[in-house]
């Protein structure tokens, strides 16, 4: 049974930092391509960052230079370090695994893109 659990969200002032954690179970973590998505009220699901099984990473332009994705295979955990937070970073953040490559669009979770999703953790920047 695959399970993804996000934590680390909260409320922070603009310019502050948060670190999100995604704890995974039920699959071979270090063989998986994984990602962080977010969705703000009224907006579509937005890709934030991905980390692949080969260690390669991707960042959306809106977070490049401020966010850092990483993973600890021994702990089956993925992280998103978020620095210099802005009000526009306010959203519900999801972690996802099991890349399927389907067409993105609409709200989170996007089951056609990733097979497994967490329940989300709220980040509010004021």
Short mmCIF file of C-alpha atoms in Angstrom, two decimals:
data_model
loop_
_atom_site.label_atom_id
_atom_site.label_comp_id
_atom_site.label_asym_id
_atom_site.label_seq_id
_atom_site.Cartn_x
_atom_site.Cartn_y
_atom_site.Cartn_z
CA UNK A 1 0.00 0.00 0.00
CA UNK A 2 1.64 3.22 -1.20
CA UNK A 3 1.41 6.13 1.18
CA UNK A 4 2.78 9.67 0.95
CA UNK A 5 2.50 11.98 3.94
CA UNK A 6 3.42 15.66 3.74
CA UNK A 7 4.33 17.79 6.73
CA UNK A 8 6.09 21.03 7.54
CA UNK A 9 3.57 23.51 6.22
CA UNK A 10 2.47 26.50 8.22
CA UNK A 11 2.16 30.26 8.30
CA UNK A 12 5.19 32.45 7.76
CA UNK A 13 5.93 36.06 6.94
CA UNK A 14 7.20 37.05 3.54
CA UNK A 15 10.94 36.48 3.32
CA UNK A 16 10.79 33.56 5.72
CA UNK A 17 11.55 29.89 5.21
CA UNK A 18 9.83 26.54 5.57
CA UNK A 19 10.91 22.99 4.89
CA UNK A 20 8.31 20.56 3.64
CA UNK A 21 8.76 16.84 4.18
CA UNK A 22 7.20 13.98 2.25
CA UNK A 23 7.51 10.62 3.95
CA UNK A 24 6.90 7.67 1.67
CA UNK A 25 6.12 4.01 2.18
CA UNK A 26 4.94 1.03 0.18
CA UNK A 27 7.29 1.32 -2.81
CA UNK A 28 10.99 1.38 -3.70
CA UNK A 29 11.70 5.01 -2.94
CA UNK A 30 15.08 5.40 -4.60
CA UNK A 31 13.77 4.00 -7.90
CA UNK A 32 10.99 6.57 -8.10
CA UNK A 33 10.60 9.87 -9.86
CA UNK A 34 8.90 12.28 -7.49
CA UNK A 35 7.62 15.81 -7.42
CA UNK A 36 6.10 18.68 -5.48
CA UNK A 37 2.99 20.42 -6.73
CA UNK A 38 0.89 23.20 -5.31
CA UNK A 39 -2.57 24.60 -5.78
CA UNK A 40 -3.83 27.98 -4.66
CA UNK A 41 -7.57 28.72 -4.38
CA UNK A 42 -9.02 29.32 -7.83
CA UNK A 43 -5.86 28.20 -9.60
CA UNK A 44 -4.90 25.02 -11.38
CA UNK A 45 -2.44 22.49 -10.00
CA UNK A 46 1.06 23.84 -10.54
CA UNK A 47 4.30 21.90 -10.80
CA UNK A 48 6.85 23.26 -8.34
CA UNK A 49 9.80 20.87 -8.53
CA UNK A 50 10.75 17.32 -9.42
CA UNK A 51 13.55 14.96 -8.53
CA UNK A 52 14.16 11.85 -10.57
CA UNK A 53 15.64 8.52 -9.65
CA UNK A 54 18.91 9.56 -11.31
CA UNK A 55 19.07 12.62 -9.05
CA UNK A 56 18.26 15.16 -11.71
CA UNK A 57 16.04 18.02 -10.62
CA UNK A 58 13.66 20.53 -12.17
CA UNK A 59 12.28 23.78 -10.80
CA UNK A 60 9.50 26.00 -12.01
CA UNK A 61 10.76 29.44 -12.96
CA UNK A 62 8.69 30.96 -10.17
CA UNK A 63 10.67 29.14 -7.48
CA UNK A 64 14.08 28.75 -9.09
CA UNK A 65 16.83 30.03 -6.83
CA UNK A 66 14.55 30.04 -3.77
CA UNK A 67 13.42 26.41 -3.39
CA UNK A 68 15.58 23.30 -3.16
CA UNK A 69 14.35 19.75 -3.60
CA UNK A 70 16.23 16.84 -2.07
CA UNK A 71 15.70 13.34 -0.84
CA UNK A 72 17.07 10.94 1.72
CA UNK A 73 16.76 7.43 0.32
CA UNK A 74 17.64 5.82 3.65
CA UNK A 75 14.62 7.54 5.22
CA UNK A 76 12.34 7.29 2.16
CA UNK A 77 11.81 11.01 2.53
CA UNK A 78 11.72 13.90 0.10
CA UNK A 79 12.16 17.52 1.13
CA UNK A 80 11.38 20.93 -0.26
CA UNK A 81 13.38 23.71 1.34
CA UNK A 82 11.60 26.98 0.65
CA UNK A 83 13.44 30.24 1.26
CA UNK A 84 12.59 33.87 0.55
CA UNK A 85 8.93 33.00 0.58
CA UNK A 86 6.48 35.33 -1.13
CA UNK A 87 2.73 35.78 -0.74
CA UNK A 88 2.25 34.15 -4.13
CA UNK A 89 3.75 30.93 -2.71
CA UNK A 90 0.63 30.52 -0.57
CA UNK A 91 -0.98 27.23 -1.59
CA UNK A 92 -1.70 23.66 -0.63
CA UNK A 93 1.47 21.71 -1.39
CA UNK A 94 1.37 18.09 -2.49
CA UNK A 95 4.04 15.48 -3.00
CA UNK A 96 3.62 12.90 -5.73
CA UNK A 97 5.34 9.72 -6.90
CA UNK A 98 5.05 7.16 -9.66
CA UNK A 99 5.46 9.31 -12.75
CA UNK A 100 3.02 8.35 -15.53
CA UNK A 101 3.67 11.16 -17.97
CA UNK A 102 0.05 11.98 -18.70
CA UNK A 103 -1.30 15.38 -19.61
CA UNK A 104 -1.34 17.93 -16.82
CA UNK A 105 -4.23 20.23 -16.14
CA UNK A 106 -7.00 20.94 -13.69
CA UNK A 107 -6.76 20.54 -9.97
CA UNK A 108 -4.47 18.53 -7.75
CA UNK A 109 -4.10 15.58 -7.62
CA UNK A 110 -3.43 14.88 -11.28
CA UNK A 111 -3.63 11.12 -11.43
CA UNK A 112 -2.59 10.99 -15.06
CA UNK A 113 0.75 12.61 -14.28
CA UNK A 114 1.66 10.77 -11.07
CA UNK A 115 0.09 7.63 -9.65
CA UNK A 116 0.35 8.50 -5.99
CA UNK A 117 -0.31 11.71 -4.08
CA UNK A 118 -0.25 12.85 -0.49
CA UNK A 119 -3.05 14.72 1.21
CA UNK A 120 -1.30 18.08 1.03
CA UNK A 121 0.14 20.54 3.53
CA UNK A 122 -0.89 24.19 3.66
CA UNK A 123 1.66 26.96 3.26
CA UNK A 124 0.49 30.49 3.99
CA UNK A 125 2.79 33.47 3.44
CA UNK A 126 1.67 36.87 4.66
#
